[in-house]
Structure formats: structure tokens, C-alpha cells
Short mmCIF file of C-alpha atoms in Angstrom, two decimals:
data_model
loop_
_atom_site.label_atom_id
_atom_site.label_comp_id
_atom_site.label_asym_id
_atom_site.label_seq_id
_atom_site.Cartn_x
_atom_site.Cartn_y
_atom_site.Cartn_z
CA MET Y 17 109.70 -105.15 37.46
CA THR Y 18 110.19 -105.27 33.67
CA THR Y 19 107.92 -107.78 31.96
CA THR Y 20 110.48 -108.52 29.18
CA VAL Y 21 112.19 -111.10 31.36
CA ARG Y 22 110.95 -114.49 30.27
CA VAL Y 23 111.24 -117.54 32.45
CA PRO Y 24 111.85 -120.69 30.22
CA GLU Y 25 109.30 -123.43 30.74
CA GLU Y 26 111.98 -125.88 31.65
CA ARG Y 27 112.75 -123.69 34.72
CA SER Y 28 109.53 -124.75 36.34
CA ALA Y 29 109.87 -127.35 39.16
CA ARG Y 30 107.83 -130.12 38.00
CA VAL Y 31 108.08 -132.38 41.11
CA PRO Y 32 108.85 -131.72 44.92
CA ALA Y 33 112.57 -131.64 45.62
CA GLU Y 34 112.23 -134.97 47.81
CA GLN Y 35 111.13 -136.73 44.70
CA ARG Y 36 114.01 -135.83 42.49
CA GLY Y 37 116.54 -138.39 43.60
CA PRO Y 38 117.51 -140.74 46.56
CA GLY Y 39 118.55 -139.20 49.80
CA ARG Y 40 116.76 -135.94 49.11
CA ASP Y 41 114.34 -134.04 51.49
CA ARG Y 42 112.22 -130.93 51.25
CA ASP Y 43 115.35 -128.79 52.16
CA SER Y 44 117.23 -130.09 49.02
CA VAL Y 45 116.64 -126.89 47.17
CA ARG Y 46 118.87 -124.01 46.24
CA LEU Y 47 118.98 -120.69 48.11
CA LEU Y 48 119.75 -117.44 46.25
CA VAL Y 49 120.79 -114.72 48.69
CA SER Y 50 120.74 -111.13 47.90
CA CYS Y 51 121.65 -108.11 50.00
CA GLY Y 52 121.45 -104.85 48.04
CA THR Y 53 122.87 -105.76 44.64
CA GLU Y 54 125.32 -108.31 46.04
CA VAL Y 55 124.17 -111.87 45.26
CA SER Y 56 125.45 -115.26 46.54
CA HIS Y 57 124.49 -118.75 45.80
CA HIS Y 58 123.88 -121.39 48.55
CA ALA Y 59 122.03 -124.63 49.48
CA PHE Y 60 118.95 -124.11 51.67
CA VAL Y 61 120.39 -126.27 54.39
CA GLU Y 62 122.91 -123.38 54.83
CA LEU Y 63 120.17 -121.06 56.06
CA PRO Y 64 121.07 -121.45 59.70
CA ARG Y 65 124.69 -120.09 59.23
CA LEU Y 66 123.21 -117.25 57.13
CA LEU Y 67 121.05 -115.99 59.95
CA ARG Y 68 122.19 -115.03 63.32
CA ALA Y 69 120.92 -114.92 67.04
CA GLY Y 70 118.30 -112.50 67.48
CA ASP Y 71 116.79 -112.76 64.05
CA LEU Y 72 113.04 -113.43 63.90
CA LEU Y 73 111.26 -115.39 61.20
CA ILE Y 74 107.52 -114.61 60.69
CA VAL Y 75 105.81 -117.88 59.49
CA ASN Y 76 102.30 -118.61 58.18
CA THR Y 77 100.62 -121.46 59.87
CA SER Y 78 97.73 -121.67 57.29
CA ALA Y 79 97.13 -125.34 56.24
CA THR Y 80 96.45 -126.07 52.61
CA LEU Y 81 93.02 -127.25 51.49
CA ALA Y 82 92.13 -129.79 48.89
CA ALA Y 83 90.48 -126.92 47.02
CA ALA Y 84 89.98 -128.32 43.51
CA VAL Y 85 86.62 -130.16 42.86
CA ASP Y 86 85.42 -131.63 39.73
CA GLY Y 87 81.94 -130.51 38.45
CA ARG Y 88 79.78 -130.26 35.45
CA ILE Y 89 77.86 -127.32 33.76
CA GLY Y 90 75.22 -129.18 31.65
CA HIS Y 91 77.22 -131.97 29.92
CA ALA Y 92 80.56 -129.99 29.95
CA ARG Y 93 83.25 -130.92 32.69
CA VAL Y 94 84.77 -128.21 34.67
CA VAL Y 95 86.99 -127.97 37.68
CA VAL Y 96 86.19 -125.52 40.44
CA HIS Y 97 88.88 -123.94 42.46
CA PHE Y 98 87.55 -122.76 45.93
CA SER Y 99 89.52 -119.78 46.87
CA THR Y 100 88.11 -117.92 49.83
CA ARG Y 101 85.02 -118.25 52.13
CA GLY Y 102 83.24 -115.03 52.70
CA ASP Y 103 81.60 -113.86 55.95
CA ASP Y 104 78.08 -114.47 54.32
CA GLY Y 105 78.71 -118.06 53.61
CA ARG Y 106 79.49 -117.68 50.08
CA TRP Y 107 82.78 -118.76 48.44
CA ALA Y 108 85.03 -116.98 45.91
CA VAL Y 109 85.59 -119.60 43.15
CA GLU Y 110 87.40 -119.87 39.87
CA LEU Y 111 86.03 -122.12 37.20
CA ARG Y 112 88.69 -123.97 35.10
CA ASP Y 113 88.60 -126.14 32.03
CA PRO Y 114 90.19 -129.69 32.24
CA ASP Y 115 93.08 -129.87 29.80
CA GLY Y 116 93.10 -133.70 29.34
CA ARG Y 117 96.47 -133.99 31.07
CA GLY Y 118 95.24 -134.00 34.73
CA THR Y 119 95.48 -130.21 34.99
CA THR Y 120 93.54 -127.20 33.88
CA ARG Y 121 93.44 -124.12 31.69
CA ALA Y 122 91.80 -120.83 32.24
CA ARG Y 123 88.17 -120.25 31.45
CA ALA Y 124 85.97 -117.13 31.12
CA GLY Y 125 84.13 -116.53 34.40
CA GLY Y 126 80.44 -116.26 34.79
CA PRO Y 127 77.80 -115.39 33.77
CA ALA Y 128 75.75 -114.66 36.87
CA GLY Y 129 73.26 -117.59 37.45
CA THR Y 130 75.59 -120.23 36.04
CA LYS Y 131 74.85 -123.57 37.91
CA VAL Y 132 77.57 -126.17 38.55
CA ARG Y 133 76.69 -129.67 39.78
CA LEU Y 134 79.28 -131.10 42.11
CA ALA Y 135 79.77 -134.58 43.78
CA GLY Y 136 76.97 -135.78 46.10
CA ASP Y 137 74.33 -133.84 44.34
CA VAL Y 138 75.73 -130.46 45.56
CA ARG Y 139 75.01 -127.34 43.51
CA LEU Y 140 77.08 -124.25 43.04
CA VAL Y 141 75.46 -121.10 41.70
CA LEU Y 142 77.52 -118.12 40.55
CA GLU Y 143 76.20 -114.82 41.78
CA GLU Y 144 78.64 -111.88 40.96
CA PRO Y 145 82.13 -111.17 40.16
CA LEU Y 146 84.54 -110.91 43.15
CA THR Y 147 85.81 -107.44 42.04
CA PRO Y 148 84.84 -104.94 39.35
CA TYR Y 149 88.19 -105.19 37.62
CA GLY Y 150 88.32 -108.81 36.87
CA SER Y 151 86.01 -111.67 35.92
CA ARG Y 152 88.11 -114.69 36.84
CA LEU Y 153 86.86 -115.20 40.33
CA TRP Y 154 83.02 -115.14 41.25
CA TRP Y 155 81.10 -115.22 44.44
CA GLY Y 156 79.15 -118.36 44.42
CA ARG Y 157 76.72 -120.07 46.86
CA VAL Y 158 76.75 -123.73 47.50
CA SER Y 159 73.63 -125.70 48.40
CA ASP Y 160 75.44 -127.64 51.13
CA PRO Y 161 76.77 -125.15 53.70
CA ASP Y 162 79.52 -127.66 54.62
CA VAL Y 163 81.91 -126.79 51.89
CA LEU Y 164 84.97 -127.76 53.92
CA GLY Y 165 83.45 -131.26 54.35
CA LEU Y 166 82.94 -131.34 50.56
CA LEU Y 167 86.61 -130.62 49.98
CA ARG Y 168 87.84 -133.13 52.44
CA ARG Y 169 85.58 -135.87 50.75
CA HIS Y 170 85.94 -134.95 47.21
CA GLY Y 171 88.75 -132.29 46.67
CA ARG Y 172 92.35 -132.58 45.72
CA PRO Y 173 95.15 -129.85 45.85
CA ILE Y 174 95.09 -127.34 43.01
CA ARG Y 175 97.61 -128.19 40.49
CA TYR Y 176 98.98 -126.21 37.51
CA SER Y 177 100.21 -127.54 34.12
CA TYR Y 178 103.91 -126.97 34.84
CA THR Y 179 103.74 -129.91 37.41
CA GLN Y 180 104.31 -133.43 36.46
CA ARG Y 181 101.54 -135.41 38.31
CA ASP Y 182 99.07 -135.15 41.21
CA GLN Y 183 100.36 -135.25 44.62
CA PRO Y 184 98.81 -136.12 47.93
CA LEU Y 185 97.72 -133.11 50.12
CA SER Y 186 100.52 -133.77 52.58
CA VAL Y 187 103.01 -132.72 49.96
CA TYR Y 188 101.34 -129.18 50.00
CA GLN Y 189 101.53 -128.79 53.75
CA THR Y 190 104.38 -126.90 55.24
CA VAL Y 191 106.02 -127.84 58.56
CA PHE Y 192 104.41 -124.81 60.06
CA ALA Y 193 100.79 -125.80 59.10
CA LEU Y 194 98.24 -126.10 61.91
CA PRO Y 195 94.71 -127.01 61.75
CA SER Y 196 92.37 -123.89 62.03
CA ALA Y 197 89.73 -123.78 64.67
CA ASP Y 198 86.96 -123.59 61.93
CA GLY Y 199 88.68 -125.96 59.58
CA GLY Y 200 89.59 -123.24 57.14
CA GLY Y 201 92.97 -122.80 55.24
CA SER Y 202 94.55 -121.75 52.15
CA ALA Y 203 93.58 -122.51 48.56
CA GLU Y 204 97.18 -122.70 47.54
CA MET Y 205 100.14 -123.56 49.75
CA PRO Y 206 102.08 -120.83 51.52
CA SER Y 207 105.16 -122.17 49.55
CA ALA Y 208 108.01 -120.21 50.73
CA ALA Y 209 107.95 -122.13 53.95
CA ARG Y 210 107.88 -125.66 52.03
CA PRO Y 211 111.61 -126.28 52.19
CA PHE Y 212 111.78 -126.07 56.10
CA THR Y 213 112.00 -129.42 57.86
CA ALA Y 214 111.77 -130.01 61.54
CA ARG Y 215 115.52 -130.72 61.70
CA LEU Y 216 116.17 -127.39 60.13
CA VAL Y 217 113.81 -125.59 62.31
CA ALA Y 218 115.54 -127.17 65.45
CA GLU Y 219 118.92 -126.01 64.26
CA LEU Y 220 117.73 -122.39 63.77
CA VAL Y 221 116.27 -122.41 67.23
CA SER Y 222 119.46 -123.75 68.68
CA ARG Y 223 121.33 -120.93 66.99
CA GLY Y 224 119.13 -118.24 68.70
CA VAL Y 225 116.76 -117.59 65.71
CA GLN Y 226 113.04 -117.05 66.78
CA PHE Y 227 109.77 -117.80 65.15
CA ALA Y 228 106.64 -115.65 65.10
CA PRO Y 229 103.53 -117.49 63.93
CA ILE Y 230 100.87 -115.67 62.00
CA THR Y 231 97.89 -116.92 59.92
CA LEU Y 232 96.90 -115.78 56.51
CA HIS Y 233 94.57 -117.92 54.46
CA THR Y 234 95.64 -117.48 50.82
CA GLY Y 235 93.27 -117.49 47.79
CA VAL Y 236 94.12 -118.68 44.30
CA ALA Y 237 97.12 -117.15 42.78
CA SER Y 238 96.62 -113.90 40.84
CA ALA Y 239 97.53 -115.16 37.44
CA GLU Y 240 96.75 -112.05 35.42
CA ALA Y 241 99.41 -109.27 35.27
CA HIS Y 242 96.78 -106.53 35.99
CA GLU Y 243 95.23 -108.25 39.01
CA PRO Y 244 96.24 -107.16 42.44
CA PRO Y 245 96.00 -109.68 45.38
CA TYR Y 246 92.45 -110.19 46.64
CA PRO Y 247 91.33 -109.60 50.13
CA GLU Y 248 92.41 -112.44 52.43
CA ARG Y 249 91.53 -113.42 56.12
CA TYR Y 250 94.51 -113.11 58.42
CA GLU Y 251 95.39 -113.12 62.19
CA VAL Y 252 98.44 -111.79 64.00
CA PRO Y 253 98.24 -113.25 67.53
CA GLU Y 254 99.15 -111.10 70.70
CA ALA Y 255 102.15 -113.41 71.52
CA SER Y 256 103.55 -112.92 67.96
CA ALA Y 257 103.01 -109.12 67.95
CA ARG Y 258 105.04 -109.00 71.26
CA LEU Y 259 107.90 -111.07 69.74
CA ILE Y 260 108.18 -108.89 66.67
CA ASN Y 261 108.18 -105.75 68.67
CA ALA Y 262 110.73 -107.08 71.16
CA ALA Y 263 113.00 -108.21 68.28
CA ARG Y 264 112.79 -104.85 66.73
CA ALA Y 265 113.62 -103.09 70.13
CA GLY Y 266 116.58 -105.43 70.39
CA GLN Y 267 118.03 -104.77 66.94
CA GLY Y 268 116.99 -108.20 65.60
CA ARG Y 269 116.16 -108.45 61.88
CA ILE Y 270 112.49 -109.21 61.17
CA LEU Y 271 112.33 -111.70 58.20
CA ALA Y 272 109.19 -112.78 56.75
CA VAL Y 273 108.86 -116.25 55.27
CA GLY Y 274 106.77 -115.66 52.23
CA THR Y 275 104.80 -112.76 50.98
CA THR Y 276 101.74 -113.85 52.90
CA ALA Y 277 103.61 -113.12 56.11
CA VAL Y 278 104.51 -109.82 54.77
CA ARG Y 279 100.91 -108.95 54.04
CA ALA Y 280 99.66 -110.12 57.48
CA VAL Y 281 102.24 -108.32 59.54
CA GLU Y 282 102.14 -105.12 57.53
CA SER Y 283 98.36 -105.06 57.96
CA ALA Y 284 98.69 -105.20 61.67
CA VAL Y 285 101.22 -102.28 62.28
CA ASP Y 286 99.89 -98.96 63.72
CA ALA Y 287 100.73 -95.40 62.77
CA GLY Y 288 103.63 -95.46 65.34
CA GLY Y 289 105.18 -98.54 63.89
CA VAL Y 290 104.03 -100.96 66.57
CA VAL Y 291 102.57 -104.29 65.61
CA ARG Y 292 99.23 -105.00 67.18
CA ALA Y 293 97.30 -108.31 67.64
CA ARG Y 294 94.68 -108.11 64.86
CA LYS Y 295 92.46 -110.39 62.93
CA GLY Y 296 89.95 -110.03 60.13
CA TRP Y 297 90.31 -109.18 56.34
CA THR Y 298 93.17 -107.53 54.66
CA ASP Y 299 93.14 -105.78 51.23
CA LEU Y 300 96.66 -104.42 51.67
CA VAL Y 301 98.79 -104.36 48.55
CA VAL Y 302 102.46 -103.68 49.39
CA THR Y 303 104.06 -101.61 46.69
CA PRO Y 304 107.29 -99.54 46.49
CA GLU Y 305 105.17 -96.34 47.02
CA ARG Y 306 103.62 -97.78 50.22
CA GLY Y 307 106.81 -99.43 51.44
CA VAL Y 308 107.11 -101.70 54.41
CA ARG Y 309 107.07 -100.70 58.07
CA VAL Y 310 107.85 -103.91 59.90
CA VAL Y 311 109.85 -106.44 57.89
CA ASP Y 312 113.50 -106.04 57.09
CA GLY Y 313 113.91 -108.98 54.81
CA LEU Y 314 112.11 -111.78 53.10
CA LEU Y 315 112.61 -115.56 52.25
CA THR Y 316 110.36 -116.10 49.20
CA GLY Y 317 109.87 -118.36 46.19
CA LEU Y 318 110.73 -117.20 42.61
CA HIS Y 319 107.76 -115.44 41.00
CA GLU Y 320 106.82 -114.77 37.48
CA PRO Y 321 108.22 -111.40 36.19
CA GLN Y 322 104.67 -110.09 35.80
CA ALA Y 323 103.44 -111.20 39.27
CA SER Y 324 102.17 -108.43 41.57
CA HIS Y 325 104.15 -110.12 44.37
CA LEU Y 326 107.31 -108.54 42.81
CA LEU Y 327 106.02 -105.09 43.82
CA MET Y 328 106.23 -106.32 47.41
CA LEU Y 329 109.90 -107.55 46.71
CA GLU Y 330 110.80 -104.19 45.22
CA ALA Y 331 109.30 -102.36 48.28
CA ILE Y 332 111.62 -104.40 50.54
CA ALA Y 333 114.95 -104.41 48.46
CA GLY Y 334 114.43 -101.90 45.57
CA ARG Y 335 114.00 -102.45 41.92
CA ALA Y 336 117.78 -102.67 41.15
CA ALA Y 337 118.29 -105.45 43.76
CA ILE Y 338 115.41 -107.48 42.44
CA GLU Y 339 116.38 -107.25 38.89
CA ARG Y 340 119.88 -108.21 39.70
CA SER Y 341 118.88 -111.22 41.67
CA TYR Y 342 116.40 -112.29 39.07
CA GLY Y 343 118.94 -112.15 36.41
CA GLU Y 344 121.31 -114.24 38.66
CA ALA Y 345 118.55 -116.81 39.16
CA LEU Y 346 117.85 -117.18 35.44
CA ASN Y 347 121.59 -117.38 34.54
CA GLY Y 348 121.95 -119.88 37.44
CA LEU Y 349 119.20 -122.14 36.20
CA TYR Y 350 117.20 -121.89 39.46
CA LEU Y 351 113.75 -123.62 39.55
CA TRP Y 352 110.61 -121.55 39.81
CA HIS Y 353 107.15 -122.20 41.49
CA GLU Y 354 105.97 -123.78 44.70
CA PHE Y 355 108.36 -126.90 44.45
CA GLY Y 356 111.31 -124.66 43.29
CA ASP Y 357 114.33 -122.78 44.70
CA VAL Y 358 113.96 -119.91 47.18
CA HIS Y 359 115.38 -116.48 47.50
CA LEU Y 360 116.55 -114.80 50.68
CA ILE Y 361 116.48 -110.93 50.75
CA LEU Y 362 118.61 -109.61 53.50
CA PRO Y 363 118.80 -105.93 54.50
CA GLU Y 364 121.91 -103.79 53.92
CA GLU Y 365 123.11 -102.66 57.25
CA GLY Y 366 124.63 -99.21 56.86
CA PRO Y 367 127.95 -97.64 55.97
CA HIS Y 368 129.65 -98.54 59.35
CA ALA Y 369 128.69 -102.15 59.61
CA GLU Y 370 130.13 -104.98 57.50
CA ARG Y 371 127.64 -104.90 54.54
CA CYS Y 372 125.77 -108.13 54.02
CA SER Y 373 128.25 -109.85 56.52
CA SER Y 374 125.69 -112.75 57.05
CA ASN Y 375 126.20 -113.74 53.36
CA ARG Y 376 129.95 -114.56 53.96
CA ARG Y 377 130.00 -116.41 57.09
#
């Protein structure tokens, strides 16, 4: 997508929807719906009538970690963002500088051998960059192997400068979040699912919409325009694979809730187009050239125009549709980022069907 589109700073959602006024809940956000280049504007609570019986929503059950921890390099204060736990016990981490306003700013990574003092006399030593094409994230080794315990005791949710204040960890958990068997989770919230409430999920189920849970533990956001998503740990359970394949066979629409759900399920499809139960690491980057093999549509937040996630949106809907919808979002004063409004991309349904009919119910 063109990088000439600029999102004004005032379009960043600074607090969660439920904190913007009395009587509001998580689902008190706006919903932009696009189908091809047709665009319509809705409230998120209208989602049940925009979907139909037989549709299936793929949802990410990864819980959010309190992944930001204060530290020191010599006398200098830093903040460590714990991103991803490796199979060898190391962690991919990003070092940030405190900005004096309760948030952080970017900091040059490394060098190898850098030692960071953390709470409880714990030490972090940077060993090598995570990838050869970026120096922001580094593999680091922590002196106490119980890093998840360190995060529970001393961590807080990762917060960026466009937000107004610190929030409790519960604000960053979605209604679908489940504790992982090993205590792991996501460095940053799988935020497309944040507007869902238990009441809305119940209404969707009552209308015949199904849910297929997957897990993908997200690392820190790829803030640099040239950085693709990093490898992440995922699991598509056998029951969810069966649900997805059955919905496809029954002509149901497969709609992913969040780009994380797309990445997981598209990593679990075989050469014949069948989704298999799989778990492990995925380095899949969904682009227009690669395309999608499973999902028909997507519910997602609004991403920065430079973000690599937009390549995935183009793979699902096409560039013209994404440019049109983002233009509508900017003109319509939608709110961006994890506490902001959401975008539902529905598939066009052929020349003999009523095109985008679910937009107009």
C-alpha cells in the first residue's frame, strides 16, 4: 500500500472504548465494512447481523503477558520488552529508552555482550541480533530461567506513546484469552478481538456463527517499514482444523479475527488446501504474491500505512479495496491502534449472487 497516506496523531485511540464515557463497553467501537470496493459504516454491536449462519470465526486464544520490565545498563535506565521465548531458553528482547512520560522511545539494539540489570538481581545479557536484516530485537539470556515469573512479579503491559496512561493487564486480555499450559503468551495483545464481549459472542452463536480457536503468541510489533513479521509460535488444534474444513465444505465463509489468526491457519494448510492440526514455529509472511488459501475475510484493526500487515490485507481483498477502505476510515475519523475501531473485510460472492449482501441486511 502507498506510504503517502498519513494517519494524523489525533486519530490514535488513547484510551479503551469502555473508558470514553458512561454506559460504554468494549464493543462501543465503530466497524468499517468493506466488500470489494464497496464500503459501509456500522457500530461493532451490529456484527451479528452482518454475518450469517454457517460463517466461522477463527479466534486467537493467546493471553497477553506483562512483557515490559524496567532495567539498567550501568546507571542508565532502560525498559526491556520481552518478545518471544526461544526453544533454547533465550528470549528475543527489545531495549527501549524511557521517554519521561510513562512510555518509551526506540533505542539502538546491542551490542553483543550488553548486560542489563533487572529487578530481583536478575541479569539479561544480549547475545546476537534476532535476524540479519534488523538490529532492533536481540536474543538475550536471562540469569533466572523463570522469566515468566519475573514478568508476573515485575512486568507491566507494553504501552506506546499514543496511549494516555498505564492500564491494568486485564485491559489487554481479550474475551477469548486462555492460560497457556506453559504460562506463555503474547508480548502484545491480539487486538482485533478486543471489542468482543461475552454478550456479543453469545448472540453470534445464537445466530449460527461458529468459532474455531487457534493460538499464536505474538511478539512485539514490527515498527520498522522494512521489517517483516518475526517467527512466532502457533498451534492449530485438531478440533479447529475439522471445524474449518467442514465450514468450507458447507460453503460457510472463513473469517479470521486478526492477522495473527490468518498467519496461524495459513501455516497449517497442506498442498491440497486442507487445514491440518499443526503446532510449532511459523515464519510465514502472507503477501499478495503468496495469496491466501483458507480465509475468505478478516476482522482487523486499522494498521499504519507502512505496516507489513497491510500486505496481508491486500492478499485477502486486493490493493484497490484496501486503499478505498483506508481512505474512508481517514475521512470518517476512525480511530487507530489497539483500542481503536475495527475493519471487517468480507468476500465478494460472484456475479450471480447478491454482491456484498450481508452489508445491507
